PDB file of C-alpha atoms and ligand atoms in Angstrom:
ATOM      1  CA  UNK P   1       5.844  71.627  88.866  1.00 60.00           C
ATOM      2  CA  UNK P   2       2.670  69.761  87.053  1.00 77.00           C
ATOM      3  CA  UNK P   3       3.229  68.563  83.850  1.00 86.00           C
ATOM      4  CA  UNK P   4       0.037  67.774  83.216  1.00 86.00           C
ATOM      5  CA  UNK P   5      -1.743  70.858  83.969  1.00 71.00           C
ATOM      6  CA  UNK P   6      -0.766  73.119  81.249  1.00 56.00           C
ATOM      7  CA  UNK P   7      -1.545  72.114  77.413  1.00 55.00           C
ATOM      8  CA  UNK P   8       0.905  69.918  76.039  1.00 57.00           C
ATOM      9  CA  UNK P   9       2.783  71.736  73.425  1.00 64.00           C
ATOM     10  CA  UNK P  10       1.908  70.854  69.825  1.00 74.00           C
ATOM     11  CA  UNK P  11       4.078  68.348  68.084  1.00 89.00           C
ATOM     12  CA  UNK P  12       3.858  67.907  64.304  1.00 93.00           C
ATOM     13  CA  UNK P  13       3.154  64.358  63.225  1.00 97.00           C
ATOM     14  CA  UNK P  14       6.421  63.413  60.930  1.00 98.00           C
ATOM     15  CA  UNK P  15       6.040  62.457  57.478  1.00 98.00           C
ATOM     16  CA  UNK P  16       7.821  59.105  56.094  1.00 98.00           C
ATOM     17  CA  UNK P  17       9.847  59.348  53.103  1.00 98.00           C
ATOM     18  CA  UNK P  18      10.388  55.725  51.408  1.00 98.00           C
ATOM     19  CA  UNK P  19      10.383  54.265  48.086  1.00 98.00           C
ATOM     20  CA  UNK P  20       7.957  51.465  49.389  1.00 98.00           C
ATOM     21  CA  UNK P  21       5.216  54.324  50.259  1.00 98.00           C
ATOM     22  CA  UNK P  22       5.820  55.975  46.665  1.00 98.00           C
ATOM     23  CA  UNK P  23       5.239  52.502  44.892  1.00 98.00           C
ATOM     24  CA  UNK P  24       2.238  51.884  46.684  1.00 98.00           C
ATOM     25  CA  UNK P  25       0.782  55.225  46.805  1.00 98.00           C
ATOM     26  CA  UNK P  26      -0.057  55.554  50.175  1.00 98.00           C
ATOM     27  CA  UNK P  27       1.318  57.964  52.992  1.00 98.00           C
ATOM     28  CA  UNK P  28       2.331  57.579  56.171  1.00 98.00           C
ATOM     29  CA  UNK P  29       2.827  59.953  59.224  1.00 98.00           C
ATOM     30  CA  UNK P  30       4.058  59.531  62.814  1.00 98.00           C
ATOM     31  CA  UNK P  31       2.675  61.005  65.752  1.00 98.00           C
ATOM     32  CA  UNK P  32       5.545  61.555  68.018  1.00 97.00           C
ATOM     33  CA  UNK P  33       3.842  61.054  71.348  1.00 97.00           C
ATOM     34  CA  UNK P  34       7.338  59.914  72.097  1.00 96.00           C
ATOM     35  CA  UNK P  35       8.601  63.296  72.261  1.00 95.00           C
ATOM     36  CA  UNK P  36       6.135  64.908  74.996  1.00 94.00           C
ATOM     37  CA  UNK P  37       8.450  64.450  78.021  1.00 93.00           C
ATOM     38  CA  UNK P  38      11.852  62.953  78.422  1.00 92.00           C
ATOM     39  CA  UNK P  39      10.784  60.426  80.955  1.00 94.00           C
ATOM     40  CA  UNK P  40       6.515  60.757  81.007  1.00 95.00           C
ATOM     41  CA  UNK P  41       6.131  60.037  77.442  1.00 92.00           C
ATOM     42  CA  UNK P  42       3.943  58.226  74.959  1.00 95.00           C
ATOM     43  CA  UNK P  43       0.659  56.394  76.084  1.00 97.00           C
ATOM     44  CA  UNK P  44       1.994  56.691  79.466  1.00 97.00           C
ATOM     45  CA  UNK P  45       1.690  60.428  79.871  1.00 97.00           C
ATOM     46  CA  UNK P  46      -1.992  60.121  78.630  1.00 97.00           C
ATOM     47  CA  UNK P  47      -2.679  57.221  80.718  1.00 98.00           C
ATOM     48  CA  UNK P  48      -1.448  58.818  83.634  1.00 98.00           C
ATOM     49  CA  UNK P  49      -2.656  62.338  83.049  1.00 97.00           C
ATOM     50  CA  UNK P  50      -6.215  61.904  84.888  1.00 97.00           C
ATOM     51  CA  UNK P  51      -5.213  59.383  86.988  1.00 98.00           C
ATOM     52  CA  UNK P  52      -2.589  61.355  89.255  1.00 97.00           C
ATOM     53  CA  UNK P  53      -4.525  64.823  88.896  1.00 96.00           C
ATOM     54  CA  UNK P  54      -7.500  62.521  90.651  1.00 97.00           C
ATOM     55  CA  UNK P  55      -4.965  61.479  92.994  1.00 97.00           C
ATOM     56  CA  UNK P  56      -4.034  64.919  94.082  1.00 96.00           C
ATOM     57  CA  UNK P  57      -7.392  65.879  94.030  1.00 96.00           C
ATOM     58  CA  UNK P  58      -8.652  63.221  96.383  1.00 98.00           C
ATOM     59  CA  UNK P  59      -5.520  64.283  98.699  1.00 97.00           C
ATOM     60  CA  UNK P  60      -3.670  60.818  98.436  1.00 98.00           C
ATOM     61  CA  UNK P  61      -0.080  61.516  98.703  1.00 98.00           C
ATOM     62  CA  UNK P  62       0.778  58.132  97.510  1.00 98.00           C
ATOM     63  CA  UNK P  63       0.518  56.311  94.393  1.00 98.00           C
ATOM     64  CA  UNK P  64       0.844  52.501  93.977  1.00 98.00           C
ATOM     65  CA  UNK P  65       0.974  50.400  90.897  1.00 98.00           C
ATOM     66  CA  UNK P  66       1.987  47.028  89.403  1.00 98.00           C
ATOM     67  CA  UNK P  67       4.433  45.882  86.380  1.00 97.00           C
ATOM     68  CA  UNK P  68       7.323  43.831  85.154  1.00 96.00           C
ATOM     69  CA  UNK P  69      10.760  44.623  85.787  1.00 96.00           C
ATOM     70  CA  UNK P  70      11.120  46.105  82.409  1.00 95.00           C
ATOM     71  CA  UNK P  71       7.878  48.125  82.500  1.00 96.00           C
ATOM     72  CA  UNK P  72       7.293  51.553  80.629  1.00 96.00           C
ATOM     73  CA  UNK P  73       4.255  52.154  83.245  1.00 97.00           C
ATOM     74  CA  UNK P  74       6.551  51.501  86.257  1.00 98.00           C
ATOM     75  CA  UNK P  75       9.443  53.995  84.445  1.00 97.00           C
ATOM     76  CA  UNK P  76       7.001  56.798  83.806  1.00 98.00           C
ATOM     77  CA  UNK P  77       4.869  56.335  86.989  1.00 98.00           C
ATOM     78  CA  UNK P  78       8.288  57.015  89.038  1.00 98.00           C
ATOM     79  CA  UNK P  79       9.278  59.863  86.952  1.00 98.00           C
ATOM     80  CA  UNK P  80       5.408  61.563  87.210  1.00 97.00           C
ATOM     81  CA  UNK P  81       5.543  60.673  91.011  1.00 97.00           C
ATOM     82  CA  UNK P  82       8.581  62.453  91.408  1.00 97.00           C
ATOM     83  CA  UNK P  83       7.879  65.560  89.468  1.00 96.00           C
ATOM     84  CA  UNK P  84       4.071  65.803  90.946  1.00 96.00           C
ATOM     85  CA  UNK P  85       5.670  65.219  94.690  1.00 96.00           C
ATOM     86  CA  UNK P  86       3.733  61.768  94.983  1.00 97.00           C
ATOM     87  CA  UNK P  87       5.231  59.019  96.762  1.00 98.00           C
ATOM     88  CA  UNK P  88       5.150  56.066  94.362  1.00 98.00           C
ATOM     89  CA  UNK P  89       4.979  52.224  95.105  1.00 98.00           C
ATOM     90  CA  UNK P  90       5.910  49.578  92.425  1.00 98.00           C
ATOM     91  CA  UNK P  91       4.760  46.381  92.889  1.00 98.00           C
ATOM     92  CA  UNK P  92       7.396  44.159  90.715  1.00 98.00           C
ATOM     93  CA  UNK P  93       6.682  40.509  89.404  1.00 97.00           C
ATOM     94  CA  UNK P  94       9.759  38.455  90.371  1.00 97.00           C
ATOM     95  CA  UNK P  95      10.753  38.151  93.785  1.00 97.00           C
ATOM     96  CA  UNK P  96      14.093  36.512  92.803  1.00 97.00           C
ATOM     97  CA  UNK P  97      14.854  40.078  91.758  1.00 97.00           C
ATOM     98  CA  UNK P  98      14.997  41.188  95.511  1.00 97.00           C
ATOM     99  CA  UNK P  99      17.572  38.681  96.432  1.00 97.00           C
ATOM    100  CA  UNK P 100      20.209  41.003  95.447  1.00 97.00           C
ATOM    101  CA  UNK P 101      18.893  43.987  95.276  1.00 96.00           C
ATOM    102  CA  UNK P 102      21.899  46.270  94.330  1.00 96.00           C
ATOM    103  CA  UNK P 103      22.708  43.591  91.706  1.00 96.00           C
ATOM    104  CA  UNK P 104      18.974  43.877  90.034  1.00 96.00           C
ATOM    105  CA  UNK P 105      19.482  47.461  90.021  1.00 96.00           C
ATOM    106  CA  UNK P 106      22.748  47.463  88.402  1.00 94.00           C
ATOM    107  CA  UNK P 107      21.666  45.511  85.988  1.00 93.00           C
ATOM    108  CA  UNK P 108      18.167  46.829  84.887  1.00 95.00           C
ATOM    109  CA  UNK P 109      17.664  50.235  83.886  1.00 95.00           C
ATOM    110  CA  UNK P 110      14.138  50.506  84.414  1.00 96.00           C
ATOM    111  CA  UNK P 111      14.156  49.520  87.882  1.00 97.00           C
ATOM    112  CA  UNK P 112      17.574  51.498  88.757  1.00 97.00           C
ATOM    113  CA  UNK P 113      15.836  55.039  87.196  1.00 97.00           C
ATOM    114  CA  UNK P 114      12.020  54.225  89.029  1.00 98.00           C
ATOM    115  CA  UNK P 115      14.484  53.593  92.338  1.00 98.00           C
ATOM    116  CA  UNK P 116      16.524  56.718  92.020  1.00 97.00           C
ATOM    117  CA  UNK P 117      13.215  58.623  91.273  1.00 98.00           C
ATOM    118  CA  UNK P 118      11.842  57.630  94.540  1.00 98.00           C
ATOM    119  CA  UNK P 119       9.798  54.700  93.739  1.00 98.00           C
ATOM    120  CA  UNK P 120       9.993  52.217  96.496  1.00 98.00           C
ATOM    121  CA  UNK P 121       9.800  48.532  94.840  1.00 98.00           C
ATOM    122  CA  UNK P 122       8.411  45.579  96.380  1.00 98.00           C
ATOM    123  CA  UNK P 123       9.202  42.356  94.579  1.00 98.00           C
ATOM    124  CA  UNK P 124       6.586  39.701  94.598  1.00 98.00           C
ATOM    125  CA  UNK P 125       6.344  36.497  93.201  1.00 98.00           C
ATOM    126  CA  UNK P 126       4.586  35.275  89.753  1.00 97.00           C
ATOM    127  CA  UNK P 127       1.938  33.494  91.855  1.00 97.00           C
ATOM    128  CA  UNK P 128       1.236  36.175  94.247  1.00 97.00           C
ATOM    129  CA  UNK P 129       1.433  38.545  91.458  1.00 98.00           C
ATOM    130  CA  UNK P 130      -1.564  36.962  89.443  1.00 97.00           C
ATOM    131  CA  UNK P 131      -3.527  38.187  92.526  1.00 96.00           C
ATOM    132  CA  UNK P 132      -2.790  41.697  91.662  1.00 95.00           C
ATOM    133  CA  UNK P 133      -6.806  42.742  91.451  1.00 95.00           C
ATOM    134  CA  UNK P 134      -8.040  40.519  94.121  1.00 96.00           C
ATOM    135  CA  UNK P 135      -9.815  42.620  96.800  1.00 96.00           C
ATOM    136  CA  UNK P 136      -7.790  40.431  99.500  1.00 96.00           C
ATOM    137  CA  UNK P 137      -4.623  41.248  97.941  1.00 97.00           C
ATOM    138  CA  UNK P 138      -5.312  45.150  97.735  1.00 97.00           C
ATOM    139  CA  UNK P 139      -6.502  45.537 101.164  1.00 96.00           C
ATOM    140  CA  UNK P 140      -2.981  43.617 102.317  1.00 97.00           C
ATOM    141  CA  UNK P 141      -1.118  46.351 100.209  1.00 97.00           C
ATOM    142  CA  UNK P 142      -3.143  48.999 101.756  1.00 96.00           C
ATOM    143  CA  UNK P 143      -2.632  47.948 105.305  1.00 97.00           C
ATOM    144  CA  UNK P 144       1.378  47.472 104.448  1.00 98.00           C
ATOM    145  CA  UNK P 145       1.449  51.164 102.774  1.00 97.00           C
ATOM    146  CA  UNK P 146      -1.474  53.098 104.192  1.00 97.00           C
ATOM    147  CA  UNK P 147      -3.837  54.938 101.954  1.00 97.00           C
ATOM    148  CA  UNK P 148      -2.877  54.952  98.314  1.00 97.00           C
ATOM    149  CA  UNK P 149      -4.366  55.764  94.918  1.00 98.00           C
ATOM    150  CA  UNK P 150      -4.047  52.414  93.120  1.00 97.00           C
ATOM    151  CA  UNK P 151      -3.386  52.276  89.541  1.00 98.00           C
ATOM    152  CA  UNK P 152      -3.501  48.886  87.721  1.00 96.00           C
ATOM    153  CA  UNK P 153      -0.973  47.010  85.752  1.00 95.00           C
ATOM    154  CA  UNK P 154      -0.224  48.635  82.433  1.00 93.00           C
ATOM    155  CA  UNK P 155      -2.065  52.137  83.725  1.00 96.00           C
ATOM    156  CA  UNK P 156      -5.147  51.102  81.870  1.00 95.00           C
ATOM    157  CA  UNK P 157      -8.427  51.867  83.572  1.00 96.00           C
ATOM    158  CA  UNK P 158     -11.415  54.739  82.712  1.00 97.00           C
ATOM    159  CA  UNK P 159      -9.200  57.674  83.599  1.00 98.00           C
ATOM    160  CA  UNK P 160      -6.455  56.343  81.292  1.00 98.00           C
ATOM    161  CA  UNK P 161      -8.855  56.222  78.467  1.00 98.00           C
ATOM    162  CA  UNK P 162      -9.981  59.440  78.908  1.00 98.00           C
ATOM    163  CA  UNK P 163      -6.396  60.737  78.676  1.00 97.00           C
ATOM    164  CA  UNK P 164      -5.773  58.422  75.671  1.00 98.00           C
ATOM    165  CA  UNK P 165      -8.840  60.049  74.104  1.00 98.00           C
ATOM    166  CA  UNK P 166      -6.753  63.223  73.746  1.00 97.00           C
ATOM    167  CA  UNK P 167      -3.895  61.725  71.569  1.00 97.00           C
ATOM    168  CA  UNK P 168      -5.425  62.690  68.286  1.00 97.00           C
ATOM    169  CA  UNK P 169      -6.009  66.472  67.604  1.00 96.00           C
ATOM    170  CA  UNK P 170      -8.470  67.739  65.006  1.00 95.00           C
ATOM    171  CA  UNK P 171      -5.976  68.048  62.210  1.00 94.00           C
ATOM    172  CA  UNK P 172      -5.891  64.221  62.451  1.00 98.00           C
ATOM    173  CA  UNK P 173      -8.961  64.006  60.964  1.00 97.00           C
ATOM    174  CA  UNK P 174      -7.585  63.921  57.520  1.00 97.00           C
ATOM    175  CA  UNK P 175      -6.212  60.270  58.061  1.00 98.00           C
ATOM    176  CA  UNK P 176      -7.960  57.491  56.783  1.00 98.00           C
ATOM    177  CA  UNK P 177      -6.142  54.767  58.919  1.00 98.00           C
ATOM    178  CA  UNK P 178      -4.817  55.172  62.584  1.00 98.00           C
ATOM    179  CA  UNK P 179      -2.448  52.563  63.869  1.00 98.00           C
ATOM    180  CA  UNK P 180      -1.488  52.087  67.353  1.00 98.00           C
ATOM    181  CA  UNK P 181       0.434  49.128  69.276  1.00 98.00           C
ATOM    182  CA  UNK P 182      -1.548  47.143  71.593  1.00 98.00           C
ATOM    183  CA  UNK P 183      -0.905  45.776  75.152  1.00 96.00           C
ATOM    184  CA  UNK P 184      -3.755  45.858  77.451  1.00 94.00           C
ATOM    185  CA  UNK P 185      -5.996  47.791  75.165  1.00 96.00           C
ATOM    186  CA  UNK P 186      -6.455  50.760  76.789  1.00 97.00           C
ATOM    187  CA  UNK P 187      -4.632  52.973  74.233  1.00 98.00           C
ATOM    188  CA  UNK P 188      -6.411  52.098  71.123  1.00 98.00           C
ATOM    189  CA  UNK P 189      -9.700  52.162  73.131  1.00 98.00           C
ATOM    190  CA  UNK P 190      -9.125  55.934  73.918  1.00 98.00           C
ATOM    191  CA  UNK P 191      -8.130  56.191  70.274  1.00 98.00           C
ATOM    192  CA  UNK P 192     -11.402  54.733  68.861  1.00 98.00           C
ATOM    193  CA  UNK P 193     -13.408  56.642  70.864  1.00 98.00           C
ATOM    194  CA  UNK P 194     -11.959  59.854  69.660  1.00 98.00           C
ATOM    195  CA  UNK P 195     -12.223  59.109  65.769  1.00 98.00           C
ATOM    196  CA  UNK P 196     -14.410  60.073  63.085  1.00 97.00           C
ATOM    197  CA  UNK P 197     -16.851  57.659  61.188  1.00 96.00           C
ATOM    198  CA  UNK P 198     -14.952  57.888  58.236  1.00 97.00           C
ATOM    199  CA  UNK P 199     -11.800  56.483  59.875  1.00 98.00           C
ATOM    200  CA  UNK P 200     -10.498  53.417  60.941  1.00 98.00           C
ATOM    201  CA  UNK P 201      -8.197  52.335  63.724  1.00 98.00           C
ATOM    202  CA  UNK P 202      -5.772  49.377  63.257  1.00 98.00           C
ATOM    203  CA  UNK P 203      -4.282  47.692  66.383  1.00 98.00           C
ATOM    204  CA  UNK P 204      -1.191  45.647  66.360  1.00 98.00           C
ATOM    205  CA  UNK P 205      -0.777  43.328  69.539  1.00 98.00           C
ATOM    206  CA  UNK P 206       2.400  42.850  71.165  1.00 97.00           C
ATOM    207  CA  UNK P 207       1.474  39.558  72.530  1.00 96.00           C
ATOM    208  CA  UNK P 208      -0.198  36.734  71.446  1.00 94.00           C
ATOM    209  CA  UNK P 209      -4.103  35.803  72.558  1.00 83.00           C
ATOM    210  CA  UNK P 210      -7.359  36.487  71.587  1.00 83.00           C
ATOM    211  CA  UNK P 211      -8.795  38.056  74.907  1.00 90.00           C
ATOM    212  CA  UNK P 212      -7.607  41.737  73.741  1.00 95.00           C
ATOM    213  CA  UNK P 213     -10.739  42.078  71.611  1.00 96.00           C
ATOM    214  CA  UNK P 214     -13.005  41.675  74.574  1.00 96.00           C
ATOM    215  CA  UNK P 215     -10.749  43.736  76.752  1.00 95.00           C
ATOM    216  CA  UNK P 216     -11.056  46.522  74.233  1.00 97.00           C
ATOM    217  CA  UNK P 217     -14.959  46.388  74.037  1.00 97.00           C
ATOM    218  CA  UNK P 218     -15.084  47.172  77.904  1.00 96.00           C
ATOM    219  CA  UNK P 219     -14.014  50.655  76.809  1.00 96.00           C
ATOM    220  CA  UNK P 220     -15.635  51.110  73.518  1.00 97.00           C
ATOM    221  CA  UNK P 221     -19.024  50.671  71.738  1.00 96.00           C
ATOM    222  CA  UNK P 222     -17.545  51.960  68.436  1.00 97.00           C
ATOM    223  CA  UNK P 223     -16.775  49.228  65.996  1.00 97.00           C
ATOM    224  CA  UNK P 224     -14.527  51.180  62.895  1.00 97.00           C
ATOM    225  CA  UNK P 225     -11.567  49.288  64.214  1.00 98.00           C
ATOM    226  CA  UNK P 226      -9.654  45.626  64.189  1.00 98.00           C
ATOM    227  CA  UNK P 227      -6.667  44.037  65.400  1.00 98.00           C
ATOM    228  CA  UNK P 228      -4.061  42.598  63.344  1.00 98.00           C
ATOM    229  CA  UNK P 229      -2.771  39.783  65.279  1.00 97.00           C
ATOM    230  CA  UNK P 230       0.343  38.416  62.989  1.00 97.00           C
ATOM    231  CA  UNK P 231       3.338  40.775  64.227  1.00 98.00           C
ATOM    232  CA  UNK P 232       3.660  39.833  67.780  1.00 98.00           C
ATOM    233  CA  UNK P 233       6.973  38.213  67.137  1.00 98.00           C
ATOM    234  CA  UNK P 234       6.287  34.806  69.141  1.00 97.00           C
ATOM    235  CA  UNK P 235       4.981  37.024  72.191  1.00 96.00           C
ATOM    236  CA  UNK P 236       5.406  39.605  74.588  1.00 95.00           C
ATOM    237  CA  UNK P 237       8.886  40.985  74.802  1.00 95.00           C
ATOM    238  CA  UNK P 238      10.121  38.663  71.931  1.00 97.00           C
ATOM    239  CA  UNK P 239      11.903  39.912  68.924  1.00 97.00           C
ATOM    240  CA  UNK P 240      13.910  38.523  66.126  1.00 97.00           C
ATOM    241  CA  UNK P 241      17.191  39.561  63.952  1.00 98.00           C
ATOM    242  CA  UNK P 242      14.611  40.784  61.070  1.00 98.00           C
ATOM    243  CA  UNK P 243      12.715  42.972  63.569  1.00 98.00           C
ATOM    244  CA  UNK P 244      15.575  44.356  65.368  1.00 98.00           C
ATOM    245  CA  UNK P 245      17.316  44.939  61.662  1.00 98.00           C
ATOM    246  CA  UNK P 246      13.687  46.724  60.675  1.00 98.00           C
ATOM    247  CA  UNK P 247      13.926  49.030  63.726  1.00 98.00           C
ATOM    248  CA  UNK P 248      17.785  49.844  63.225  1.00 98.00           C
ATOM    249  CA  UNK P 249      17.151  50.507  59.515  1.00 98.00           C
ATOM    250  CA  UNK P 250      14.063  52.841  60.073  1.00 98.00           C
ATOM    251  CA  UNK P 251      16.291  54.816  63.144  1.00 97.00           C
ATOM    252  CA  UNK P 252      19.076  55.305  60.229  1.00 96.00           C
ATOM    253  CA  UNK P 253      16.575  56.259  57.444  1.00 97.00           C
ATOM    254  CA  UNK P 254      13.872  58.421  59.575  1.00 97.00           C
ATOM    255  CA  UNK P 255      15.787  59.246  62.789  1.00 96.00           C
ATOM    256  CA  UNK P 256      13.159  57.820  64.675  1.00 97.00           C
ATOM    257  CA  UNK P 257      13.762  55.208  67.212  1.00 97.00           C
ATOM    258  CA  UNK P 258      11.116  52.380  68.077  1.00 98.00           C
ATOM    259  CA  UNK P 259      10.858  50.074  70.722  1.00 97.00           C
ATOM    260  CA  UNK P 260      11.067  46.229  70.024  1.00 97.00           C
ATOM    261  CA  UNK P 261       8.184  45.538  72.167  1.00 97.00           C
ATOM    262  CA  UNK P 262       5.407  47.825  70.762  1.00 97.00           C
ATOM    263  CA  UNK P 263       6.143  50.506  68.347  1.00 98.00           C
ATOM    264  CA  UNK P 264       8.848  48.538  66.247  1.00 98.00           C
ATOM    265  CA  UNK P 265       6.246  45.774  65.716  1.00 98.00           C
ATOM    266  CA  UNK P 266       3.525  47.840  64.730  1.00 98.00           C
ATOM    267  CA  UNK P 267       5.642  50.001  62.150  1.00 98.00           C
ATOM    268  CA  UNK P 268       7.071  46.447  60.781  1.00 98.00           C
ATOM    269  CA  UNK P 269       3.407  45.496  60.485  1.00 98.00           C
ATOM    270  CA  UNK P 270       2.393  48.395  58.598  1.00 98.00           C
ATOM    271  CA  UNK P 271       5.281  48.121  55.945  1.00 98.00           C
ATOM    272  CA  UNK P 272       4.409  44.756  55.641  1.00 98.00           C
ATOM    273  CA  UNK P 273       0.869  45.434  55.167  1.00 98.00           C
ATOM    274  CA  UNK P 274       1.590  47.995  52.839  1.00 98.00           C
ATOM    275  CA  UNK P 275       3.703  45.975  50.499  1.00 98.00           C
ATOM    276  CA  UNK P 276       0.881  43.466  50.733  1.00 98.00           C
ATOM    277  CA  UNK P 277      -0.940  45.864  48.962  1.00 98.00           C
ATOM    278  CA  UNK P 278      -3.714  45.835  51.861  1.00 98.00           C
ATOM    279  CA  UNK P 279      -4.286  49.497  51.460  1.00 98.00           C
ATOM    280  CA  UNK P 280      -5.719  50.905  48.698  1.00 97.00           C
ATOM    281  CA  UNK P 281      -4.346  53.779  46.558  1.00 97.00           C
ATOM    282  CA  UNK P 282      -4.146  57.384  48.469  1.00 98.00           C
ATOM    283  CA  UNK P 283      -4.700  55.750  51.941  1.00 98.00           C
ATOM    284  CA  UNK P 284      -3.288  58.086  54.417  1.00 98.00           C
ATOM    285  CA  UNK P 285      -2.157  56.198  57.375  1.00 98.00           C
ATOM    286  CA  UNK P 286      -1.128  57.976  60.739  1.00 98.00           C
ATOM    287  CA  UNK P 287       0.986  55.913  63.383  1.00 98.00           C
ATOM    288  CA  UNK P 288       0.909  56.754  66.987  1.00 98.00           C
ATOM    289  CA  UNK P 289       4.051  56.380  68.310  1.00 98.00           C
ATOM    290  CA  UNK P 290       3.501  55.716  72.068  1.00 98.00           C
ATOM    291  CA  UNK P 291       7.076  55.791  73.495  1.00 97.00           C
ATOM    292  CA  UNK P 292       8.583  52.956  75.456  1.00 95.00           C
ATOM    293  CA  UNK P 293      12.118  53.914  74.528  1.00 96.00           C
ATOM    294  CA  UNK P 294      13.520  53.212  78.064  1.00 95.00           C
ATOM    295  CA  UNK P 295      13.026  49.668  77.526  1.00 94.00           C
ATOM    296  CA  UNK P 296      15.683  49.532  74.893  1.00 95.00           C
ATOM    297  CA  UNK P 297      18.555  49.260  77.430  1.00 93.00           C
ATOM    298  CA  UNK P 298      17.025  46.577  79.166  1.00 92.00           C
ATOM    299  CA  UNK P 299      16.239  44.839  75.914  1.00 95.00           C
ATOM    300  CA  UNK P 300      19.816  45.017  74.567  1.00 95.00           C
ATOM    301  CA  UNK P 301      21.274  42.955  77.570  1.00 93.00           C
ATOM    302  CA  UNK P 302      19.201  40.328  76.813  1.00 93.00           C
ATOM    303  CA  UNK P 303      19.846  40.815  73.010  1.00 96.00           C
ATOM    304  CA  UNK P 304      23.650  40.639  73.802  1.00 96.00           C
ATOM    305  CA  UNK P 305      22.968  37.243  75.788  1.00 95.00           C
ATOM    306  CA  UNK P 306      21.154  35.737  73.040  1.00 96.00           C
ATOM    307  CA  UNK P 307      24.056  36.997  70.453  1.00 97.00           C
ATOM    308  CA  UNK P 308      21.641  38.874  68.538  1.00 97.00           C
ATOM    309  CA  UNK P 309      22.692  42.460  67.112  1.00 97.00           C
ATOM    310  CA  UNK P 310      21.787  45.062  69.359  1.00 97.00           C
ATOM    311  CA  UNK P 311      18.984  47.959  68.967  1.00 97.00           C
ATOM    312  CA  UNK P 312      21.064  51.070  68.133  1.00 93.00           C
ATOM    313  CA  UNK P 313      19.787  54.180  70.006  1.00 81.00           C
ATOM    314  CA  UNK P 314      20.739  57.873  68.480  1.00 74.00           C
TER     315      UNK P 314
HETATM  316  C1  LIG H 401       5.261  51.940  74.574  1.00 81.46           C
HETATM  317  C2  LIG H 401       3.839  51.512  74.621  1.00 81.46           C
HETATM  318  N1  LIG H 401       3.080  51.307  73.556  1.00 81.46           N
HETATM  319  C3  LIG H 401       2.109  50.737  73.682  1.00 81.46           C
HETATM  320  C4  LIG H 401       1.494  50.093  74.887  1.00 81.46           C
HETATM  321  C5  LIG H 401       0.237  49.474  74.701  1.00 81.46           C
HETATM  322  O1  LIG H 401      -0.462  50.414  75.573  1.00 81.46           O
HETATM  323  P1  LIG H 401      -2.317  49.679  76.140  1.00 81.46           P
HETATM  324  O2  LIG H 401      -1.709  48.579  77.228  1.00 81.46           O
HETATM  325  O3  LIG H 401      -3.029  50.753  76.508  1.00 81.46           O
HETATM  326  O4  LIG H 401      -2.702  48.618  75.020  1.00 81.46           O
HETATM  327  C6  LIG H 401       2.346  50.207  75.740  1.00 81.46           C
HETATM  328  C7  LIG H 401       1.832  49.409  77.129  1.00 81.46           C
HETATM  329  O5  LIG H 401       1.453  49.911  78.002  1.00 81.46           O
HETATM  330  C8  LIG H 401       3.321  50.903  75.583  1.00 81.46           C
HETATM  331  O6  LIG H 401       4.442  50.851  76.875  1.00 81.46           O
END
C-alpha cells in the first residue's frame, strides 16, 4: 500500500463560528490537514511524501531520521515506514531514555508507537545529537546501519518543501491571509512558494529565536510573508494555563483538537491579533492545521506533574 501515490482525498476547509469573528468582521477557516491520515497527517504527510517516494525510487530499504522524545516527525516516519515496507531508524535525543527502555516506552506514547511500528530507536546524548548534520557523524551512522536514506530532524529539506507546496489548493486563492505554525520553517516555506501575489502568509513560531527568518529564506525568494514571534509561550514545548484553557475551549466549541506545541499557539495568536484589530474588515483568514495531535498524551503527563489542567482529547 502506498499512502502517497494516489491523490489525497479532498478535505473541505472548516469555517469557524465565533462572536469575536463577527464583532471584528473577519472570517476564519481551518485547513484540516490533520485529517489526511490517522498516523501520517498534517505537514508530516507533506514532508514525507516526496522523501519516501525518492527513497523507494533510489532502492533504499532503510530510512533514518532524527528527533526528540515527543517528535511528531519521528511518530509519522515510523508509521509511514511501516505502511510502505521501509525499515526505519530513529536517532533520539537523550541517552538517559535508553537506561530503562521498557520504562521509557511505557511512559512515552510517541516512542512506544514508533517502536511498535517497527522503528529501531537509538538514543544518543544531547551533545552527540548536536552533531546530527556533521558528515563524520552521518558516516558513522551509515557504518552502523548500512545504506540508508537520511531525512533531517523535523523532516525539512527541499523535497519536503515540494510536498508542502501542495498544501494549498486552487480554491484557497480566495483567502487574503494564510496562517501556519513554524518549527524549522519548512512548511511555511512551501506555503509561501505556492501563494498568489495578493495573498500573505503569517507564521507563528513555536519556539524562541530570531534565526527562523534566515532558515525560511533558504527555501523561498518571495517576500509576502512575516513571522509574529509573540505566541511561543516561553519556548518550544512550553504552554501555560491560559494556552491550555484556550485549546480546550476551542475543542469544545469547534470540535477541532489543537496541539499545545504548534497549532494551539497559532490559533491563540490569530484570535489575539483579531481582537487587537490587526486585520481589516472582511479579511478572509485560512489557518493550516498541521496535525501533531499524537503529542498530546505525552504533554498531558508533563502537565499532570506540573499540576496544570490537562488537554482534553475528543
Ligand atoms: C504539528 C506541527 N505543526 C507545525 C510544525 C512546523 O513545521 P516546520 O518544522 O516545517 O516549520 C511541526 C513541526 O514539524 C509540527 O509537528
